[in-house]
Amino acid sequence: MSVSKVYHFGPRGRISDVIKGQRLFEVAGLNECFNRGDSVAIKIHCGEWDNTGYLRPSIVAGIVETVKEYGGDPFVCDTTTCYLRSRGTGRDELLTAARNGFTPQTLGCPFVVADGPYGLNEVKAPLENGNFLKHAYLAEAIANADSLIVLSHFKGHGEGVYGAALKNVGIGCSSKQGKSNVHLFQHPIFGVLAYEFHPEKCVGEECPIYKRCGENCPTGSFTISTEKPYPRWDRSTCIGCYECGLRGACEVVVQPEANTRRRYFPAAISDAAKAYVDYMGRDHVGFINYAIDITPTCDCVPYSDMHILPNLGVFASKDIIAIDMACLDASVQMQAVPGSRPYDEELEGEPWKAGHEKFTNIMRIPVSQWSSVNAAIKLGLGSADYELIEAIPGPRERYGQKKYREHHPSYFTRKPFSINKPRFEPECYLEDIKVTLEELSGRPNAKVTRSG
Ligand code: SF4
Ligand code: SF4
């Protein structure tokens, strides 16, 4: 197996993560993924409504600027979810993205829902020798771009175990149908039709979504009656699309413990990732992983929870396996943040310790954090052998906020506060200093009561 290069900036230092991403883009040669004038899709996860863990818009804007500098024509994109929450339709995703800070104004280029207003705009991407899939469905706007730059937030994931480049491509670049397929929801052996149905668990009108439950089923297979048992699920017409979310939270529809769908799902992610990377062309895809704000679960949930690891830095590579390997290795080597999810009492062993697999150990089912990577290696999607190269900061004149050092000449001649008419105002100060340094030091003598 060849050795792939992964470039890295550690988390410390007086360089912003925006600049680290821009610098790594260059040293990893991601500018070679496109030619001048090419359309460049920059894939991000714009975050669920009320989630706060996703990559900051300024980080993405920095990459947009760099792509433009190299002559690319960028657009930033995400895709709809296969269930109906705040990103279930193109319209909702645009609203959620804007609330989370992703707009043409903040990004410096269009923000596009790559699989269209209803998640149906897709291209069938062939896949040879997949682990589960024969083909996958790539969001159309990405398929039509000349190049794909994948910006991923490294964190945990409720089903994928961890989320980074493989997940951002395999799931994140899929249309609705593609996502449903990759989740194995329609698999004949362990898809949703093999789930258990417990209508007696439905609490009827006491449920906050009682009136809406079932109304989003495209085939009318899941309905709510006014009489007990309230939920009705017609499996003969159910197409396993998962738009209903299958009522897992209320345990009306549950995956049996022996069902292995969730344990295989991380491997199916790699099937789709292989199909999409090959569709775009390996020389036309580049990756940057930001291992910062590392939350225990994905940015697709409406919360973020406490970070489980300190920031591990920013990574860039042209190899989708090598970059995820480097992030996972770094996460194993680091001790978890005290009080975070790996310290929860119900977990076995001591998953917070350096040397332990944090993401494997915080999962509620037995599934390895290496599943996606191992499946991708089997598919020949890249190399697990990598050389980790510590990047050095770029020249100050290139990366030092140059945009804001080029002030317009009128800045120096404006009247109210001009360097030609400087304001010097010693009379604004009191003659005596009314506070001592001792008074400013130490914790205030305040009482705290706790309740609840
Ligand atoms: S099936 Fe579940 S979500 Fe739907 S009304 Fe009943 S309790 Fe609520
Ligand atoms: S009941 Fe079946 S067809 Fe209806 S939304 Fe749920 S998964 Fe889709």
Coordinates of C-alpha atoms and ligand atoms in Angstrom, one line a residue:
M1 CA 0.0 0.0 0.0
S2 CA 1.4 3.4 -0.9
V3 CA 1.9 6.0 1.8
S4 CA -0.3 9.0 1.6
K5 CA 0.6 12.5 2.8
V6 CA -1.5 14.1 5.5
Y7 CA -0.6 17.7 6.4
H8 CA -1.4 18.9 9.9
F9 CA -1.5 22.1 12.0
G10 CA -1.7 21.4 15.8
P11 CA -4.3 23.1 17.9
R12 CA -2.0 25.6 19.6
G13 CA -0.4 28.8 18.4
R14 CA -1.5 32.2 17.3
I15 CA -2.8 31.2 14.0
S16 CA -6.6 31.0 13.5
D17 CA -8.3 27.8 12.2
V18 CA -9.4 29.9 9.2
I19 CA -5.8 30.5 8.3
K20 CA -4.7 26.9 9.1
G21 CA -7.3 25.7 6.6
Q22 CA -6.2 28.1 3.9
R23 CA -2.5 27.3 4.5
L24 CA -3.1 23.5 4.5
F25 CA -5.2 23.8 1.3
E26 CA -2.0 25.1 -0.4
V27 CA 0.6 22.8 1.2
A28 CA -1.6 19.7 0.5
G29 CA -1.9 20.8 -3.1
L30 CA -5.7 21.0 -3.1
N31 CA -5.5 23.8 -5.7
E32 CA -4.3 21.0 -8.1
C33 CA -7.8 19.5 -7.9
F34 CA -9.2 22.1 -10.3
N35 CA -8.2 24.3 -13.2
R36 CA -8.8 28.0 -13.7
G37 CA -12.4 28.6 -14.5
D38 CA -13.6 25.2 -13.1
S39 CA -16.7 24.9 -11.0
V40 CA -15.7 23.8 -7.4
A41 CA -18.2 22.3 -5.0
I42 CA -17.2 23.0 -1.4
K43 CA -19.1 20.4 0.7
I44 CA -19.9 21.3 4.3
H45 CA -22.4 20.2 6.9
C46 CA -24.4 23.4 7.7
G47 CA -25.6 22.0 11.0
E48 CA -29.1 21.2 12.3
W49 CA -31.4 24.0 13.7
D50 CA -30.1 24.8 17.2
N51 CA -26.9 22.8 16.8
T52 CA -23.8 24.9 17.5
G53 CA -21.0 22.4 16.8
Y54 CA -20.7 22.7 13.0
L55 CA -17.8 24.5 11.3
R56 CA -17.9 28.2 11.6
P57 CA -18.9 30.1 8.4
S58 CA -15.6 32.1 8.5
I59 CA -13.6 28.8 8.2
V60 CA -15.6 28.0 5.0
A61 CA -15.3 31.6 3.7
G62 CA -11.6 31.3 4.0
I63 CA -11.5 28.3 1.7
V64 CA -13.9 30.0 -0.7
E65 CA -11.3 32.9 -0.9
T66 CA -8.5 30.5 -1.5
V67 CA -10.4 28.6 -4.2
K68 CA -11.1 32.0 -5.9
E69 CA -7.4 32.9 -5.7
Y70 CA -6.5 29.8 -7.6
G71 CA -9.1 30.7 -10.3
G72 CA -11.8 28.3 -9.2
D73 CA -15.5 29.2 -9.4
P74 CA -16.7 28.0 -6.0
F75 CA -20.1 27.3 -4.5
V76 CA -20.7 25.9 -1.0
C77 CA -23.2 23.1 -0.6
D78 CA -25.0 20.7 1.7
T79 CA -27.8 18.2 1.0
T80 CA -31.3 17.5 2.5
T81 CA -31.7 14.8 5.1
C82 CA -33.7 11.7 4.5
Y83 CA -36.0 12.4 7.4
L84 CA -38.1 15.6 7.8
R85 CA -36.5 17.9 10.3
S86 CA -34.9 21.3 9.8
R87 CA -33.0 20.3 6.7
G88 CA -35.6 17.9 5.2
T89 CA -36.4 20.1 2.2
G90 CA -34.3 22.5 0.2
R91 CA -36.3 25.5 1.5
D92 CA -35.8 24.4 5.1
E93 CA -32.2 23.7 4.6
L94 CA -31.6 27.2 3.2
L95 CA -33.4 28.7 6.2
T96 CA -31.4 26.5 8.6
A97 CA -28.1 27.3 6.8
A98 CA -28.9 31.0 7.0
R99 CA -29.7 30.8 10.7
N100 CA -26.4 29.0 11.3
G101 CA -24.6 31.7 9.4
F102 CA -24.1 30.3 5.9
T103 CA -25.3 32.8 3.3
P104 CA -23.8 34.2 0.1
Q105 CA -22.9 37.3 2.0
T106 CA -20.9 35.4 4.7
L107 CA -19.4 32.9 2.3
G108 CA -18.6 35.1 -0.6
C109 CA -20.2 32.7 -3.0
P110 CA -23.6 30.9 -3.5
F111 CA -24.9 28.4 -0.9
V112 CA -26.6 25.6 -2.8
V113 CA -28.8 22.6 -1.7
A114 CA -27.0 20.1 -3.9
D115 CA -29.9 17.6 -4.2
G116 CA -32.5 20.3 -4.9
P117 CA -35.7 21.5 -3.3
Y118 CA -37.0 18.0 -2.4
G119 CA -33.8 16.0 -2.3
L120 CA -34.6 14.3 -5.6
N121 CA -32.0 15.8 -7.9
E122 CA -29.4 13.1 -8.2
V123 CA -27.0 11.2 -10.5
K124 CA -26.7 7.4 -10.2
A125 CA -23.0 6.7 -9.5
P126 CA -21.9 3.2 -10.3
L127 CA -19.9 1.1 -7.8
E128 CA -18.0 -2.1 -8.5
N129 CA -17.3 -4.6 -5.8
G130 CA -19.1 -2.7 -3.1
N131 CA -19.6 -4.2 0.4
F132 CA -23.4 -3.6 0.3
L133 CA -24.3 -1.4 -2.6
K134 CA -24.3 -1.8 -6.4
H135 CA -24.6 2.0 -7.0
A136 CA -25.2 5.2 -5.1
Y137 CA -27.1 8.5 -5.7
L138 CA -24.9 11.5 -5.8
A139 CA -26.4 15.0 -5.3
E140 CA -26.7 16.5 -8.8
A141 CA -25.1 19.9 -8.2
I142 CA -22.0 18.1 -6.9
A143 CA -22.0 15.6 -9.8
N144 CA -22.1 18.6 -12.2
A145 CA -19.2 20.4 -10.6
D146 CA -15.7 19.9 -12.0
S147 CA -14.1 19.4 -8.6
L148 CA -15.1 18.7 -5.0
I149 CA -13.4 20.1 -1.9
V150 CA -14.7 18.4 1.3
L151 CA -14.6 20.4 4.6
S152 CA -15.4 18.1 7.5
H153 CA -15.9 18.6 11.2
F154 CA -14.3 15.7 13.0
K155 CA -16.7 14.5 15.8
G156 CA -18.7 11.5 16.9
H157 CA -21.8 10.2 15.1
G158 CA -24.8 8.3 16.5
E159 CA -24.7 5.7 13.7
G160 CA -21.5 6.2 11.8
V161 CA -19.5 6.1 15.2
Y162 CA -17.4 9.0 14.1
G163 CA -18.0 11.6 11.4
A164 CA -15.3 13.2 9.1
A165 CA -14.4 13.0 5.4
L166 CA -15.8 9.5 4.7
K167 CA -19.1 10.3 6.2
N168 CA -19.3 13.8 4.7
V169 CA -18.9 12.2 1.3
G170 CA -20.7 8.9 1.7
I171 CA -23.7 10.3 3.4
G172 CA -23.4 14.1 3.0
C173 CA -23.1 14.0 -0.8
S174 CA -26.0 11.6 -1.2
S175 CA -29.5 12.6 -2.3
K176 CA -32.4 11.6 -0.2
Q177 CA -32.7 8.2 -1.9
G178 CA -28.9 7.8 -1.7
K179 CA -29.0 8.4 2.1
S180 CA -31.8 6.0 2.6
N181 CA -29.9 3.3 0.7
V182 CA -26.6 4.0 2.5
H183 CA -28.4 3.7 5.9
L184 CA -29.5 0.3 4.7
F185 CA -33.1 1.2 5.5
Q186 CA -34.3 -0.7 2.4
H187 CA -32.1 -3.7 2.9
P188 CA -34.1 -6.9 2.5
I189 CA -32.6 -8.6 5.5
F190 CA -32.2 -5.9 8.2
G191 CA -33.9 -2.9 6.7
V192 CA -36.8 -1.1 8.4
L193 CA -39.4 -3.7 7.3
A194 CA -37.6 -6.1 9.7
Y195 CA -38.2 -3.7 12.6
E196 CA -40.6 -4.5 15.5
F197 CA -43.9 -2.6 15.8
H198 CA -45.2 -1.8 19.2
P199 CA -48.4 0.3 18.7
E200 CA -49.3 -0.1 22.3
K201 CA -46.4 2.2 23.2
C202 CA -48.0 5.2 21.5
V203 CA -49.4 7.7 24.0
G204 CA -51.9 9.2 21.6
E205 CA -52.9 12.8 22.2
E206 CA -50.4 13.1 25.0
C207 CA -47.6 13.0 22.4
P208 CA -46.5 16.5 21.3
I209 CA -46.4 15.5 17.7
Y210 CA -49.6 13.4 17.7
K211 CA -51.4 15.6 15.2
R212 CA -48.5 15.6 12.8
C213 CA -47.3 12.0 13.3
G214 CA -47.6 10.0 10.0
E215 CA -48.6 13.0 7.8
N216 CA -45.2 13.0 6.2
C217 CA -45.3 9.4 5.0
P218 CA -45.2 9.6 1.2
T219 CA -47.1 6.3 0.7
G220 CA -49.6 6.7 3.5
S221 CA -48.2 3.6 5.2
F222 CA -47.9 5.1 8.6
T223 CA -51.0 6.8 9.9
I224 CA -52.4 7.8 13.3
S225 CA -56.0 6.9 14.2
T226 CA -58.2 8.6 16.8
E227 CA -58.8 5.2 18.4
K228 CA -56.4 2.7 20.1
P229 CA -54.1 1.4 19.0
Y230 CA -53.4 4.8 17.5
P231 CA -50.5 4.1 15.1
R232 CA -51.1 1.9 12.0
W233 CA -48.1 0.8 10.0
D234 CA -48.8 -1.0 6.7
R235 CA -45.6 -2.8 5.9
S236 CA -46.9 -4.0 2.5
T237 CA -46.8 -0.4 1.2
C238 CA -43.9 1.0 3.3
I239 CA -40.9 1.8 1.0
G240 CA -38.4 2.2 3.9
C241 CA -37.7 5.8 3.0
Y242 CA -37.3 6.8 6.7
E243 CA -39.0 10.2 6.2
C244 CA -41.1 9.3 9.2
G245 CA -38.0 8.7 11.3
L246 CA -39.9 5.5 12.1
R247 CA -40.8 6.6 15.6
G248 CA -37.7 5.2 17.2
A249 CA -37.7 7.8 20.0
C250 CA -41.2 6.7 21.3
E251 CA -40.2 3.1 20.7
V252 CA -43.3 2.4 18.6
V253 CA -41.0 1.1 15.9
V254 CA -37.7 -0.3 17.1
Q255 CA -34.8 -2.1 15.5
P256 CA -34.5 -5.5 17.2
E257 CA -31.3 -6.0 19.2
A258 CA -30.2 -8.9 16.9
N259 CA -30.6 -6.7 13.8
T260 CA -27.1 -5.7 12.5
R261 CA -28.2 -2.8 10.3
R262 CA -26.6 -0.2 12.6
R263 CA -23.4 -2.2 12.9
Y264 CA -23.0 -2.4 9.1
F265 CA -24.0 1.2 8.4
P266 CA -20.5 2.7 8.8
A267 CA -19.2 0.3 6.2
A268 CA -22.0 1.2 3.8
I269 CA -20.9 4.8 4.1
S270 CA -17.6 3.8 2.5
D271 CA -19.5 2.1 -0.4
A272 CA -21.1 5.4 -1.4
A273 CA -17.9 7.4 -0.7
K274 CA -16.1 5.2 -3.2
A275 CA -18.8 5.6 -5.8
Y276 CA -18.7 9.4 -5.5
V277 CA -14.9 9.9 -5.3
D278 CA -14.6 7.7 -8.4
Y279 CA -17.4 9.6 -10.1
M280 CA -15.7 12.9 -9.5
G281 CA -12.3 11.5 -10.3
R282 CA -9.7 11.0 -7.6
D283 CA -7.5 13.9 -8.8
H284 CA -10.5 16.2 -8.5
V285 CA -11.3 15.7 -4.8
G286 CA -9.5 17.1 -1.8
F287 CA -10.2 17.0 1.9
I288 CA -9.7 19.2 5.0
N289 CA -10.8 17.9 8.4
Y290 CA -11.1 20.3 11.3
A291 CA -10.7 18.3 14.5
I292 CA -12.0 21.1 16.7
D293 CA -15.1 21.4 19.0
I294 CA -15.2 17.6 19.0
T295 CA -18.7 16.7 20.1
P296 CA -19.9 13.2 21.0
T297 CA -22.5 13.1 18.2
C298 CA -23.1 14.6 14.8
D299 CA -24.0 18.2 13.8
C300 CA -27.3 16.7 12.5
V301 CA -28.8 16.8 16.0
P302 CA -30.5 19.9 17.5
Y303 CA -27.9 20.2 20.3
S304 CA -24.1 19.7 20.6
D305 CA -23.3 18.4 24.1
M306 CA -19.9 19.1 25.8
H307 CA -16.8 18.5 23.7
I308 CA -15.3 15.1 24.4
L309 CA -11.7 15.9 23.3
P310 CA -9.5 19.0 23.3
N311 CA -9.0 20.4 19.8
L312 CA -6.6 18.2 17.8
G313 CA -5.9 20.6 15.0
V314 CA -6.6 20.8 11.3
F315 CA -5.7 18.1 8.7
A316 CA -5.6 18.1 4.9
S317 CA -5.0 15.4 2.3
K318 CA -5.9 14.1 -1.1
D319 CA -6.5 10.7 0.5
I320 CA -9.9 10.2 2.2
I321 CA -8.8 7.2 4.2
A322 CA -5.5 8.6 5.3
I323 CA -7.0 11.9 6.6
D324 CA -9.7 10.1 8.7
M325 CA -7.0 7.6 10.0
A326 CA -4.9 10.6 11.1
C327 CA -7.8 12.2 13.0
L328 CA -8.9 8.9 14.6
D329 CA -5.3 8.1 15.7
A330 CA -5.0 11.6 17.2
S331 CA -8.2 11.0 19.1
V332 CA -7.0 7.7 20.5
Q333 CA -3.8 9.2 21.7
M334 CA -5.5 12.1 23.6
Q335 CA -7.2 11.9 27.0
A336 CA -10.9 13.0 27.0
V337 CA -12.1 16.3 28.5
P338 CA -13.1 15.6 32.1
G339 CA -16.8 15.5 32.7
S340 CA -17.6 14.8 29.0
R341 CA -19.5 11.8 27.6
P342 CA -16.6 9.2 27.9
Y343 CA -16.8 9.7 31.7
D344 CA -20.4 8.7 31.9
E345 CA -20.9 6.1 34.5
E346 CA -22.9 3.6 32.4
L347 CA -19.9 3.1 30.1
E348 CA -17.6 0.2 30.6
G349 CA -13.9 0.4 31.1
E350 CA -12.1 3.7 31.2
P351 CA -12.9 5.2 27.7
W352 CA -11.6 8.6 28.6
K353 CA -8.0 7.5 28.9
A354 CA -5.3 8.2 26.3
G355 CA -4.8 5.0 24.3
H356 CA -8.5 4.1 24.3
E357 CA -11.0 4.4 21.4
K358 CA -13.3 7.2 22.5
F359 CA -15.9 6.9 19.7
T360 CA -16.1 3.1 19.9
N361 CA -16.7 3.2 23.6
I362 CA -19.4 5.9 23.8
M363 CA -21.6 4.0 21.3
R364 CA -24.7 2.4 22.7
I365 CA -24.2 -0.7 20.5
P366 CA -21.1 -2.7 19.8
V367 CA -19.6 -1.1 16.7
S368 CA -16.0 -0.2 16.0
Q369 CA -14.9 3.4 15.2
W370 CA -12.7 1.8 12.5
S371 CA -15.6 0.3 10.5
S372 CA -15.8 2.9 7.8
V373 CA -12.0 3.1 7.4
N374 CA -11.7 -0.7 7.2
A375 CA -14.5 -0.9 4.7
A376 CA -12.9 1.8 2.6
I377 CA -9.5 0.1 2.7
K378 CA -11.2 -3.1 1.4
L379 CA -12.6 -1.1 -1.5
G380 CA -9.2 0.4 -2.4
L381 CA -10.5 3.9 -1.8
G382 CA -7.1 5.1 -0.5
S383 CA -4.3 4.3 1.8
A384 CA -4.3 3.6 5.6
D385 CA -0.6 4.2 5.6
Y386 CA 0.1 7.9 5.9
E387 CA 2.9 10.3 6.6
L388 CA 1.9 13.0 9.0
I389 CA 3.6 16.2 8.0
E390 CA 3.5 19.2 10.4
A391 CA 2.9 22.3 8.4
I392 CA 4.6 25.5 9.0
P393 CA 2.9 28.9 9.0
G394 CA 2.9 30.7 5.6
P395 CA 4.4 34.0 4.9
R396 CA 2.9 36.8 7.0
E397 CA 2.3 39.0 4.0
R398 CA 0.1 36.3 2.5
Y399 CA -1.8 35.1 5.5
G400 CA -1.9 38.1 7.9
Q401 CA -5.4 39.5 7.4
K402 CA -4.2 41.2 4.2
K403 CA -7.8 42.1 3.3
Y404 CA -8.1 44.5 6.3
R405 CA -4.7 46.1 5.9
E406 CA -5.6 47.5 2.5
H407 CA -7.8 50.2 3.9
H408 CA -9.4 52.6 1.5
P409 CA -7.6 56.0 1.4
S410 CA -10.7 57.7 2.7
Y411 CA -10.1 55.9 6.0
F412 CA -7.2 58.3 6.7
T413 CA -9.1 61.5 5.7
R414 CA -12.5 60.9 7.3
K415 CA -13.5 63.9 9.5
P416 CA -14.9 62.6 12.8
F417 CA -11.8 60.6 13.8
S418 CA -9.0 61.3 11.4
I419 CA -5.3 60.8 11.9
N420 CA -5.1 64.3 10.4
K421 CA -7.2 65.5 13.3
P422 CA -6.3 63.2 16.2
R423 CA -8.3 63.3 19.4
F424 CA -6.2 63.4 22.6
E425 CA -8.4 63.6 25.7
P426 CA -6.7 63.4 29.0
E427 CA -9.5 65.3 30.7
C428 CA -11.8 62.2 30.3
Y429 CA -10.0 60.5 33.3
L430 CA -10.7 60.9 37.0
E431 CA -7.8 62.4 38.9
D432 CA -7.7 59.5 41.4
I433 CA -7.9 55.8 40.7
K434 CA -10.9 54.6 42.6
V435 CA -10.1 50.8 42.7
T436 CA -7.1 48.9 43.9
L437 CA -5.5 45.9 42.2
E438 CA -6.2 43.9 45.3
E439 CA -9.9 44.7 44.9
L440 CA -9.8 43.4 41.4
S441 CA -8.1 40.1 42.3
G442 CA -9.6 36.8 43.4
R443 CA -13.0 35.4 43.3
P444 CA -15.8 37.7 44.6
N445 CA -17.1 36.6 48.0
A446 CA -20.4 35.4 46.6
K447 CA -22.7 32.7 47.8
V448 CA -24.0 30.1 45.3
T449 CA -27.0 27.9 46.0
R450 CA -27.8 24.9 43.8
S451 CA -31.2 23.4 43.2
G452 CA -32.9 21.0 40.9
Ligands
SF4_1 S1 -46.3 6.9 17.2 FE1 -44.9 7.9 18.6 S2 -44.5 9.9 17.7 FE2 -46.4 9.1 16.7 S3 -48.0 9.9 18.0 FE3 -47.5 7.9 18.8 S4 -46.0 8.3 20.5 FE4 -46.1 10.2 19.1
SF4_2 S1 -43.8 4.3 7.1 FE1 -42.4 3.6 5.5 S2 -42.9 4.7 3.6 FE2 -43.9 5.8 5.4 S3 -42.4 7.4 5.9 FE3 -41.9 5.6 7.2 S4 -40.4 4.5 6.1 FE4 -41.3 5.9 4.6

